C-alpha positions as a Python dict, from the first residue, in 0.01 Angstrom:
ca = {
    (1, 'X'): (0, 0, 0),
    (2, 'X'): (-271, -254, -146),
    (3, 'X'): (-249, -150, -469),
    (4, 'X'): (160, -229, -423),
    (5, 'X'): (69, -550, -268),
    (6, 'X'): (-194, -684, -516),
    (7, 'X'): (0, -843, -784),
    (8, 'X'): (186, -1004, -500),
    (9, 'X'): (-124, -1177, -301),
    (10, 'X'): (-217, -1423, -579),
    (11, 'X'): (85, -1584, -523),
    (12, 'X'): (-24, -1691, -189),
    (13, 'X'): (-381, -1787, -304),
    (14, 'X'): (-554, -1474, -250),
    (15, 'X'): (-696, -1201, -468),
    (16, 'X'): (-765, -855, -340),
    (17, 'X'): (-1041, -642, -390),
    (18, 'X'): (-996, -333, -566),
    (19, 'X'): (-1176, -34, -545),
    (20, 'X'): (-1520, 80, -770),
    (21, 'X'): (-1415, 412, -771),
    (22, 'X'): (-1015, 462, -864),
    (23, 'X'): (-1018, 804, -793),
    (24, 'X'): (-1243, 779, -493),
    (25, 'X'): (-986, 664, -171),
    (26, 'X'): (-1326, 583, 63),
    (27, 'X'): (-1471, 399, -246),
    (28, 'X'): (-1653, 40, -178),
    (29, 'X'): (-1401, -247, -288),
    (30, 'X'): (-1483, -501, -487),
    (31, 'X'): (-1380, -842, -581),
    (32, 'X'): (-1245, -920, -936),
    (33, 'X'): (-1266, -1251, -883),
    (34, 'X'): (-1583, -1491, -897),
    (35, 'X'): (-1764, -1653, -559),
    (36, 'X'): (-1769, -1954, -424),
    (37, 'X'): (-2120, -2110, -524),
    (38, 'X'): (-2047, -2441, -300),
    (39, 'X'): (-2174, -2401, 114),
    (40, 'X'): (-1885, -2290, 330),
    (41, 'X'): (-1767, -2499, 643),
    (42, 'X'): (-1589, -2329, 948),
    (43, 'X'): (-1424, -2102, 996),
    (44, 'X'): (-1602, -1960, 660),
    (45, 'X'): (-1968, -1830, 751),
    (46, 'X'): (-2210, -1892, 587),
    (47, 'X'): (-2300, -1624, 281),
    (48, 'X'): (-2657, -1444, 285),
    (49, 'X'): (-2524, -1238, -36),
    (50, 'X'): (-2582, -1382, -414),
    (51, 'X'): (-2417, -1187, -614),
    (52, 'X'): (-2064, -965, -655),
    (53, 'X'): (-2245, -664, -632),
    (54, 'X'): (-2380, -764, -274),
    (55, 'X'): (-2018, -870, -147),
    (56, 'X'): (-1898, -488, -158),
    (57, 'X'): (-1686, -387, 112),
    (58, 'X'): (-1710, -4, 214),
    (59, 'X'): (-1312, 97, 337),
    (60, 'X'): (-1299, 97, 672),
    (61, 'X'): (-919, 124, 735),
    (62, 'X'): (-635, 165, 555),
    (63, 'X'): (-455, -201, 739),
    (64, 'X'): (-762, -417, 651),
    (65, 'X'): (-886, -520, 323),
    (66, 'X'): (-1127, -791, 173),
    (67, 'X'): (-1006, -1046, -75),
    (68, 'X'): (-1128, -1346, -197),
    (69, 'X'): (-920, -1730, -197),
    (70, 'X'): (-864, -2000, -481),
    (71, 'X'): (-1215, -2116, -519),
    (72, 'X'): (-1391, -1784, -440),
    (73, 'X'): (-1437, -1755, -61),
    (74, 'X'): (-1447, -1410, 114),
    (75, 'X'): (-1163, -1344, 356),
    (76, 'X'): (-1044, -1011, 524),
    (77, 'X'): (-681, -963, 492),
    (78, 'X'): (-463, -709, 779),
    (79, 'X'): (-144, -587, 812),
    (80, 'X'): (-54, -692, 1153),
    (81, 'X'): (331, -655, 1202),
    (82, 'X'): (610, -455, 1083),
    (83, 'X'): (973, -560, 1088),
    (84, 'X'): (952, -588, 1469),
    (85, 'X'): (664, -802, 1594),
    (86, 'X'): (363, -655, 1728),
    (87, 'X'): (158, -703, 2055),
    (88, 'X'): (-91, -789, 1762),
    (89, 'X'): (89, -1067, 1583),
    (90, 'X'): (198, -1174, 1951),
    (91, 'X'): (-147, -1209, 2011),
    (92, 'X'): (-276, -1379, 1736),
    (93, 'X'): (31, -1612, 1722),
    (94, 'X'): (-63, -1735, 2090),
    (95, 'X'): (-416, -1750, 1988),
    (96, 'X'): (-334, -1970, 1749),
    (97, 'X'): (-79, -2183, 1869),
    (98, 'X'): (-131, -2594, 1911),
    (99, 'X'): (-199, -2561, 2255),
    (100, 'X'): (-513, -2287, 2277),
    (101, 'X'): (-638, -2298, 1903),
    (102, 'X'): (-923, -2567, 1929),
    (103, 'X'): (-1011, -2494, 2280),
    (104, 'X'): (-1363, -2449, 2280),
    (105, 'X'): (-1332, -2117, 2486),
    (106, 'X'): (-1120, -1960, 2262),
    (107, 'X'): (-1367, -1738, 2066),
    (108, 'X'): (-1129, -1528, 1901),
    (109, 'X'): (-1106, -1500, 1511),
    (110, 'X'): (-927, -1793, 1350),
    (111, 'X'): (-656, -1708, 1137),
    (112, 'X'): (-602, -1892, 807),
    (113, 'X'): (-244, -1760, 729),
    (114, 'X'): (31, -1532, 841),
    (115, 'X'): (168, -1400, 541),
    (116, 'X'): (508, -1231, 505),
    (117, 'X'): (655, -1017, 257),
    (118, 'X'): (888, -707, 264),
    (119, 'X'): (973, -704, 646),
    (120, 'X'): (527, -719, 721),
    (121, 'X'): (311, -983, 818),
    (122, 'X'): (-44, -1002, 726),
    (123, 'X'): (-278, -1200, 877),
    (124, 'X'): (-580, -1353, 669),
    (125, 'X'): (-897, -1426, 829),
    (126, 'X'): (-1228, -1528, 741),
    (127, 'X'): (-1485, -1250, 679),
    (128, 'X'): (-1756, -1228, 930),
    (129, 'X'): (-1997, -973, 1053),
    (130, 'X'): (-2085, -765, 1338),
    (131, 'X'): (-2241, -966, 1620),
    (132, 'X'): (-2531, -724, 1690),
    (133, 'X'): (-2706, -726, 1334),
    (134, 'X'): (-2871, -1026, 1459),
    (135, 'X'): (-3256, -974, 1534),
    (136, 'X'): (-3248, -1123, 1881),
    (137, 'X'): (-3545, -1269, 1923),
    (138, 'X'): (-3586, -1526, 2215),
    (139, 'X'): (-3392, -1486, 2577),
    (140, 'X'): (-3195, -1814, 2469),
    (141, 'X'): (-2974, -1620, 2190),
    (142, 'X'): (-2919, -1341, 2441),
    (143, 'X'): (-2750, -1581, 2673),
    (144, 'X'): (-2616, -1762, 2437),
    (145, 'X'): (-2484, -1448, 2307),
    (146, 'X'): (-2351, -1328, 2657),
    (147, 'X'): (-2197, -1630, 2750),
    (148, 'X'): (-1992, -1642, 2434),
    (149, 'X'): (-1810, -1296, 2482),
    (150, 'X'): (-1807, -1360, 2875),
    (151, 'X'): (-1589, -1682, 2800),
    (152, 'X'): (-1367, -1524, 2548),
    (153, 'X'): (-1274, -1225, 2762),
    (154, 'X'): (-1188, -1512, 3040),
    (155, 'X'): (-1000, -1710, 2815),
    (156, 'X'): (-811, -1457, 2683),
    (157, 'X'): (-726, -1361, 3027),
    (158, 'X'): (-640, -1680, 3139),
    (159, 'X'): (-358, -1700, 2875),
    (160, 'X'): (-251, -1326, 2961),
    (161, 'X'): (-360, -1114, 2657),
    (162, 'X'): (-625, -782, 2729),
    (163, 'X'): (-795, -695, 2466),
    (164, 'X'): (-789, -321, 2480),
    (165, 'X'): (-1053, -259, 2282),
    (166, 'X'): (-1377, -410, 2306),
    (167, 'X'): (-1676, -262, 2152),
    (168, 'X'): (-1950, -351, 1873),
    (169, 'X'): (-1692, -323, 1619),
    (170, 'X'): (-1498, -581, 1745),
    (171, 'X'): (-1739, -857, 1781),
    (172, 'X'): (-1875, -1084, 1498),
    (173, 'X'): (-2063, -1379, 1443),
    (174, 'X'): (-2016, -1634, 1168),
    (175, 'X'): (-2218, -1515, 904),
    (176, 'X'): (-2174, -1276, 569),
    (177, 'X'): (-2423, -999, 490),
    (178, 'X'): (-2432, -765, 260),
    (179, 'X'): (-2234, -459, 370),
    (180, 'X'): (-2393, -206, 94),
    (181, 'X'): (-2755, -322, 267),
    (182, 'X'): (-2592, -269, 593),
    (183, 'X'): (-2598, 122, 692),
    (184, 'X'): (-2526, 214, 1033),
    (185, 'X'): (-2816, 39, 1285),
    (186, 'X'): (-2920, -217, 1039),
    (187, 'X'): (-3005, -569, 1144),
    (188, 'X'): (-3100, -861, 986),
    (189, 'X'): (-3353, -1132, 971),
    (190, 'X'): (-3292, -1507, 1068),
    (191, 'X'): (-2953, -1473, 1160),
    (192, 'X'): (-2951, -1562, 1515),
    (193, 'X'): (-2985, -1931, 1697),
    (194, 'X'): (-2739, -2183, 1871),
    (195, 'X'): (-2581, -2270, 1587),
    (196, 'X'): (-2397, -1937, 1579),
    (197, 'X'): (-2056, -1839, 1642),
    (198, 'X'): (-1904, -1556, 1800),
    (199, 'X'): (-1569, -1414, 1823),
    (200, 'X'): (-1335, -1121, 1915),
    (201, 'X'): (-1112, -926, 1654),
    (202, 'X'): (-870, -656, 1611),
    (203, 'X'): (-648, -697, 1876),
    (204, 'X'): (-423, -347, 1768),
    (205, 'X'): (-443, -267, 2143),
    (206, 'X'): (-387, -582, 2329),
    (207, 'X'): (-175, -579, 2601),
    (208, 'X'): (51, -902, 2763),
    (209, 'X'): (244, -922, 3083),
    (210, 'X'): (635, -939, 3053),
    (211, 'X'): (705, -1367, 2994),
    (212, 'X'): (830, -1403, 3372),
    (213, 'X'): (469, -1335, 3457),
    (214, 'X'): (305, -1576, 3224),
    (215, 'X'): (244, -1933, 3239),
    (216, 'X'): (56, -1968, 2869),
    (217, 'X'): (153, -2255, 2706),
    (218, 'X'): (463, -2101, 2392),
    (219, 'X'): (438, -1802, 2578),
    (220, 'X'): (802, -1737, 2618),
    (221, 'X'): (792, -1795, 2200),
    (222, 'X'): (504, -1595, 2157),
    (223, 'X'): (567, -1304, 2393),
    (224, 'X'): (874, -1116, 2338),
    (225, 'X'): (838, -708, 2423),
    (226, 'X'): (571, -685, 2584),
    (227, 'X'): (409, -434, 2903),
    (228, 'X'): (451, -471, 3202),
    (229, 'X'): (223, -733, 3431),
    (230, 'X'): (61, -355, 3586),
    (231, 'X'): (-25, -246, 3276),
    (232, 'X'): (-172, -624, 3151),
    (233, 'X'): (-358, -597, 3497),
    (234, 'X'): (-529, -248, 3405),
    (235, 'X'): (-582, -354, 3118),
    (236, 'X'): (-803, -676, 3198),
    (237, 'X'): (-1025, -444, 3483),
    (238, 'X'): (-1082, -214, 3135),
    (239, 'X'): (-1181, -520, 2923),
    (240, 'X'): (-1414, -651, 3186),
    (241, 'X'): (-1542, -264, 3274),
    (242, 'X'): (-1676, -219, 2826),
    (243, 'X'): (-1721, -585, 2810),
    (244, 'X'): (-1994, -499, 3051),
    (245, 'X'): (-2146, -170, 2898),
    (246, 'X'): (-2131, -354, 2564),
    (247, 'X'): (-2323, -678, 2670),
    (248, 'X'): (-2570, -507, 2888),
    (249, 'X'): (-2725, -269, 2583),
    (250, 'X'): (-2916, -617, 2477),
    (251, 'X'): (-2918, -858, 2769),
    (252, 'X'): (-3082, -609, 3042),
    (253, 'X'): (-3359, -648, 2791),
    (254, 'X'): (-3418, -970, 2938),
    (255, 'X'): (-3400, -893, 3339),
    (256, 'X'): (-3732, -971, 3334),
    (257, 'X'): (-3661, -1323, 3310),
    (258, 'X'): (-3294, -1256, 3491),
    (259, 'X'): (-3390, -1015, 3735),
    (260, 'X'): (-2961, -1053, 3868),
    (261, 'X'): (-2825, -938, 3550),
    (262, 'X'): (-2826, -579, 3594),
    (263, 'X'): (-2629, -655, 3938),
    (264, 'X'): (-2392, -884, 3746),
    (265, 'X'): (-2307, -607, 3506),
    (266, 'X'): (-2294, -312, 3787),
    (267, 'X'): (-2045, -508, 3956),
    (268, 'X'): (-1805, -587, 3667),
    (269, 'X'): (-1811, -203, 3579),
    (270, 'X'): (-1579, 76, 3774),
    (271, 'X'): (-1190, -76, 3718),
    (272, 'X'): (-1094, 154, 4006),
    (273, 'X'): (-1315, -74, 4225),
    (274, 'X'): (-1094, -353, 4409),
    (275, 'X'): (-1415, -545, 4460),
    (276, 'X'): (-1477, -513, 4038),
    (277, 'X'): (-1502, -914, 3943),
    (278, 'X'): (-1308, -1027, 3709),
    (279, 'X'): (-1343, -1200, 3388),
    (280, 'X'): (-1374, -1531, 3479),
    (281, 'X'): (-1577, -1474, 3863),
    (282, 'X'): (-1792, -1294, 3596),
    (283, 'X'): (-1824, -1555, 3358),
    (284, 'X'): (-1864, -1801, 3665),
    (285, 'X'): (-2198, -1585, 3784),
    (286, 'X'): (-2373, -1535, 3450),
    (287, 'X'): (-2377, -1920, 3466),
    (288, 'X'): (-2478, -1963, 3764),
    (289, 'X'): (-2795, -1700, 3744),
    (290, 'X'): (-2872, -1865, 3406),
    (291, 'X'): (-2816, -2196, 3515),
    (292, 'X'): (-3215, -2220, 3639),
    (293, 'X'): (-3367, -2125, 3307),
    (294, 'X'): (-3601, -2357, 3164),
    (295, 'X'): (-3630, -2440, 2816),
    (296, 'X'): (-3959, -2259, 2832),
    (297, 'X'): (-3745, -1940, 2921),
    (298, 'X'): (-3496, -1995, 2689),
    (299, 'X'): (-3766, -1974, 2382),
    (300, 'X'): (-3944, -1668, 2535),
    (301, 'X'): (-3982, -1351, 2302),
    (302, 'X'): (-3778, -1093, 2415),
    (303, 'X'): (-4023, -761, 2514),
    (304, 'X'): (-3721, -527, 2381),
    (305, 'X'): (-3415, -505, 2176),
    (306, 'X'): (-3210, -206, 2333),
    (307, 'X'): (-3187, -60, 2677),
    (308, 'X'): (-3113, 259, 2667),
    (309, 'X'): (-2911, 318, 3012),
    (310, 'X'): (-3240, 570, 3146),
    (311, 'X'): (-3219, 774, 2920),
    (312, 'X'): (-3423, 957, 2620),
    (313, 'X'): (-3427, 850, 2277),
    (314, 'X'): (-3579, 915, 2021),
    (315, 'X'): (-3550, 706, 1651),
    (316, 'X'): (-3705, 588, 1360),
    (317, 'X'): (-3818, 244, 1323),
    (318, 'X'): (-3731, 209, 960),
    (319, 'X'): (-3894, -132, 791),
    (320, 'X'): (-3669, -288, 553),
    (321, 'X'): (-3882, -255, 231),
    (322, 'X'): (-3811, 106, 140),
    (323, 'X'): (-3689, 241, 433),
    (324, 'X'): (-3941, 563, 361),
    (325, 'X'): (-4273, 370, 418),
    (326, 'X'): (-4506, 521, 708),
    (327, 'X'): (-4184, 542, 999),
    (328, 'X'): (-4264, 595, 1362),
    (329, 'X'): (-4087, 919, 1514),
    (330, 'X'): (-4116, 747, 1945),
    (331, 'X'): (-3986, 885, 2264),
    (332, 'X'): (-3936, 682, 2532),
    (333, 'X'): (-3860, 835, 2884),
    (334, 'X'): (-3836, 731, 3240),
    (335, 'X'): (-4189, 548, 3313),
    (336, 'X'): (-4319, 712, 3019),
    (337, 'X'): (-4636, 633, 2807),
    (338, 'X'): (-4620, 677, 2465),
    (339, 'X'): (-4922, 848, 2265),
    (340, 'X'): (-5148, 635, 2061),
    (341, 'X'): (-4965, 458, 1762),
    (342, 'X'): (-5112, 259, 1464),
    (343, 'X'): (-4807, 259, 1209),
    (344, 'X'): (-4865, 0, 929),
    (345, 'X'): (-4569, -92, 806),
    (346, 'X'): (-4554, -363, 478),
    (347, 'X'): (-4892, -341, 476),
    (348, 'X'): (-4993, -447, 862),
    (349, 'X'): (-5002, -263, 1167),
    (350, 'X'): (-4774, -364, 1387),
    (351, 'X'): (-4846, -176, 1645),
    (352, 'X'): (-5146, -16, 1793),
    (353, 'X'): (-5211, 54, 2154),
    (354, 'X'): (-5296, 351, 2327),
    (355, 'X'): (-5028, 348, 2557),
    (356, 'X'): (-4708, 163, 2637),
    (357, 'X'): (-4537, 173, 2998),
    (358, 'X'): (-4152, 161, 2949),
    (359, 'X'): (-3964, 66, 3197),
    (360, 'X'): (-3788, 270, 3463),
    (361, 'X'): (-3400, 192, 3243),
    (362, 'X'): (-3603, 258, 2894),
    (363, 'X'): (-3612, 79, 2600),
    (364, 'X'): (-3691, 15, 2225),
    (365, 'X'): (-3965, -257, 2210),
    (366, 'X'): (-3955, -546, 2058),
    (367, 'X'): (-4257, -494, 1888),
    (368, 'X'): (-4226, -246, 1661),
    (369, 'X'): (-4033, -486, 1438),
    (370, 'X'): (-4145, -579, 1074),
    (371, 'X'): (-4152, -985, 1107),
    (372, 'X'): (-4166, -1045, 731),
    (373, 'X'): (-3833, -1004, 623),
    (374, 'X'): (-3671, -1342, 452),
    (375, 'X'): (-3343, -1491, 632),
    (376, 'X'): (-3034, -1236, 543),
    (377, 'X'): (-3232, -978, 432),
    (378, 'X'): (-3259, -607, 623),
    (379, 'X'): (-3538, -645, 850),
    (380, 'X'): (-3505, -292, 992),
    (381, 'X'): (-3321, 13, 1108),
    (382, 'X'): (-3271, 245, 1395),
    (383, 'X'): (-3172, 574, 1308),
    (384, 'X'): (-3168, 833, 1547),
    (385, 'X'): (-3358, 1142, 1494),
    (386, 'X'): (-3135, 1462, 1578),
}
């Protein structure tokens, strides 16, 4: 289909990628046009990559694929529609409508153009990247982090659209790494902080109530065959239920300082409960628990990165340098103490102690991460050993 479409594209100001490898269909893509050397303002992110070879795309799906505008900007392009509009386009449409567009709760993608052609409609959006290859580092960007996704999952609620399918891979921050330096668990350095912006996409399985039961602003425009308000109502427990597996991986890192957090998230899980809070009584109580944090706790180091739900794991802590230097092979278990360590990695230990109490829920610790990796660049990775 893209190869069909990409003489066509230029005519609306956009150049699609092509693939490296023609006779390769999971080939990287890559642009054929040059990038933008200028600083990018929203809704473009910021670039960490310098050069064409660094803005690869691997191919994810066949209905999304990277292309770059006029004056060399990197967007994603989707199919979205067909000849009879989708709960997707109905989405995004409403999303984007006067009315909820600028709100500043509506952390959804923005959308740059819908673009018809042959009975389809394509929506073009800026390219971001996955929300979690940040290096968290203080409890501030966890919240900060939190509360963004918290507020979009309300928002969207409060204007009638579920999700349907919230997970890692469908929430991004405003910012462009390199996806050939970005294997499965990487993360990157000096990506994180308040000036950071997060968002929802893919909204393939969204979900809206029939138009009598909405009272979104262009709605009755926007909404045309959609479920039934049951089915939107199901729907919204199930966003709330993975919003709260997702966000607790990182943020029950920080209970420490939050001790109610790990309540919060128990009691926005189980979608068969009647009690379950919803997205907004949620949203309401992660303020108010947070609401007491000094600026002093805001700025403190996280001990961990990744709770691990009690269970065992076991991973390398991969440095970013060569990814083969002097790796750590850890197990963490319930209330477990892990043998002596003293793992240099580039060049320093960064670790050695002859035992380190995990607690009770488990976690990977914060401190077996390399610290001298430059803003953009891999700082480590978590593979998991088999």
């Amino acid at each position: 289909m893209w190869c069909f479409l990409r003489p066509f594209f230029p005519s609306c100001g956009y150049h699609l990628y092509v693939p490296k490898d023609s006779a390769d269909i999971y080939s990287y893509l890559v642009p054929i046009t040059p990038m933008s050397s200028g600083m990018h303002s929203f809704p473009f992110a910021p670039c960490l990559y310098k050069t064409d070879a660094e803005a690869e795309y691997p191919f994810y799906s066949p209905f999304v694929w990277p292309a770059r505008d006029r004056i060399g900007r990197d967007v994603m392009v989707k199919a979205v529609s067909g000849s009879k509009p989708t709960k997707e386009l109905q989405a995004l449409r409403l999303l984007q409508s006067d009315a909820l567009r600028d709100d500043p709760r509506n952390h959804t993608i923005p959308v740059l153009d819908f673009i018809e052609f042959n009975n389809q409609v394509f929506a073009v959006m800026p390219r971001w990247t996955r929300a979690t290859r940040a290096d968290f580092v203080t409890v501030g960007e966890l919240v900060r982090y939190g509360q963004a996704f918290l507020e979009a999952t309300a928002f969207i609620h409060e204007h009638n659209i579920a999700h349907g399918d919230i997970n890692f891979q469908n929430m991004v921050m405003d910012v462009m790494v390199s996806e050939p330096k970005a294997p499965f668990g990487a993360v990157f350095a000096g990506v994180r902080g308040p000036e950071r912006k997060y968002a929802f996409i893919d909204f393939e399985t969204a979900t809206l109530p029939a138009p009598s039961d909405s009272s979104s602003p262009d709605a009755e425009h926007c909404v045309q065959r959609c479920s039934p308000a049951a089915d939107f109502a199901r729907a919204s427990k199930r966003d709330v239920d993975v919003l709260a597996s997702a966000l607790e991986i990182h943020l029950r890192c920080i209970e420490d300082v939050i001790p109610d957090l790990g309540t919060l998230f128990d009691s926005m899980k189980n979608r068969d409960d009647p009690h379950q809070l919803t997205a907004a009584a949620a949203l309401s109580r992660f303020e108010e628990i947070c609401s007491s944090l000094s600026t002093d706790d805001m700025q403190r180091e996280v001990k961990a990165i990744w709770w691990t739900r009690g269970t065992d794991v076991r991973f390398h802590a991969v440095p970013k340098s060569s990814l083969s230097q002097n790796t750590s092979n850890i197990v963490f278990r319930h209330q477990y103490t892990s043998p002596m360590l003293d793992t240099k990695v580039l060049g320093r230990n960064i670790f050695t102690c002859p035992k380190l109490v995990v607690r009770v829920h488990g976690f990977w610790d914060h401190r077996y991460i390399p610290k001298e990796a430059s803003t953009g660049e891999l700082a480590y990775q978590f593979k998991y050993v088999r």
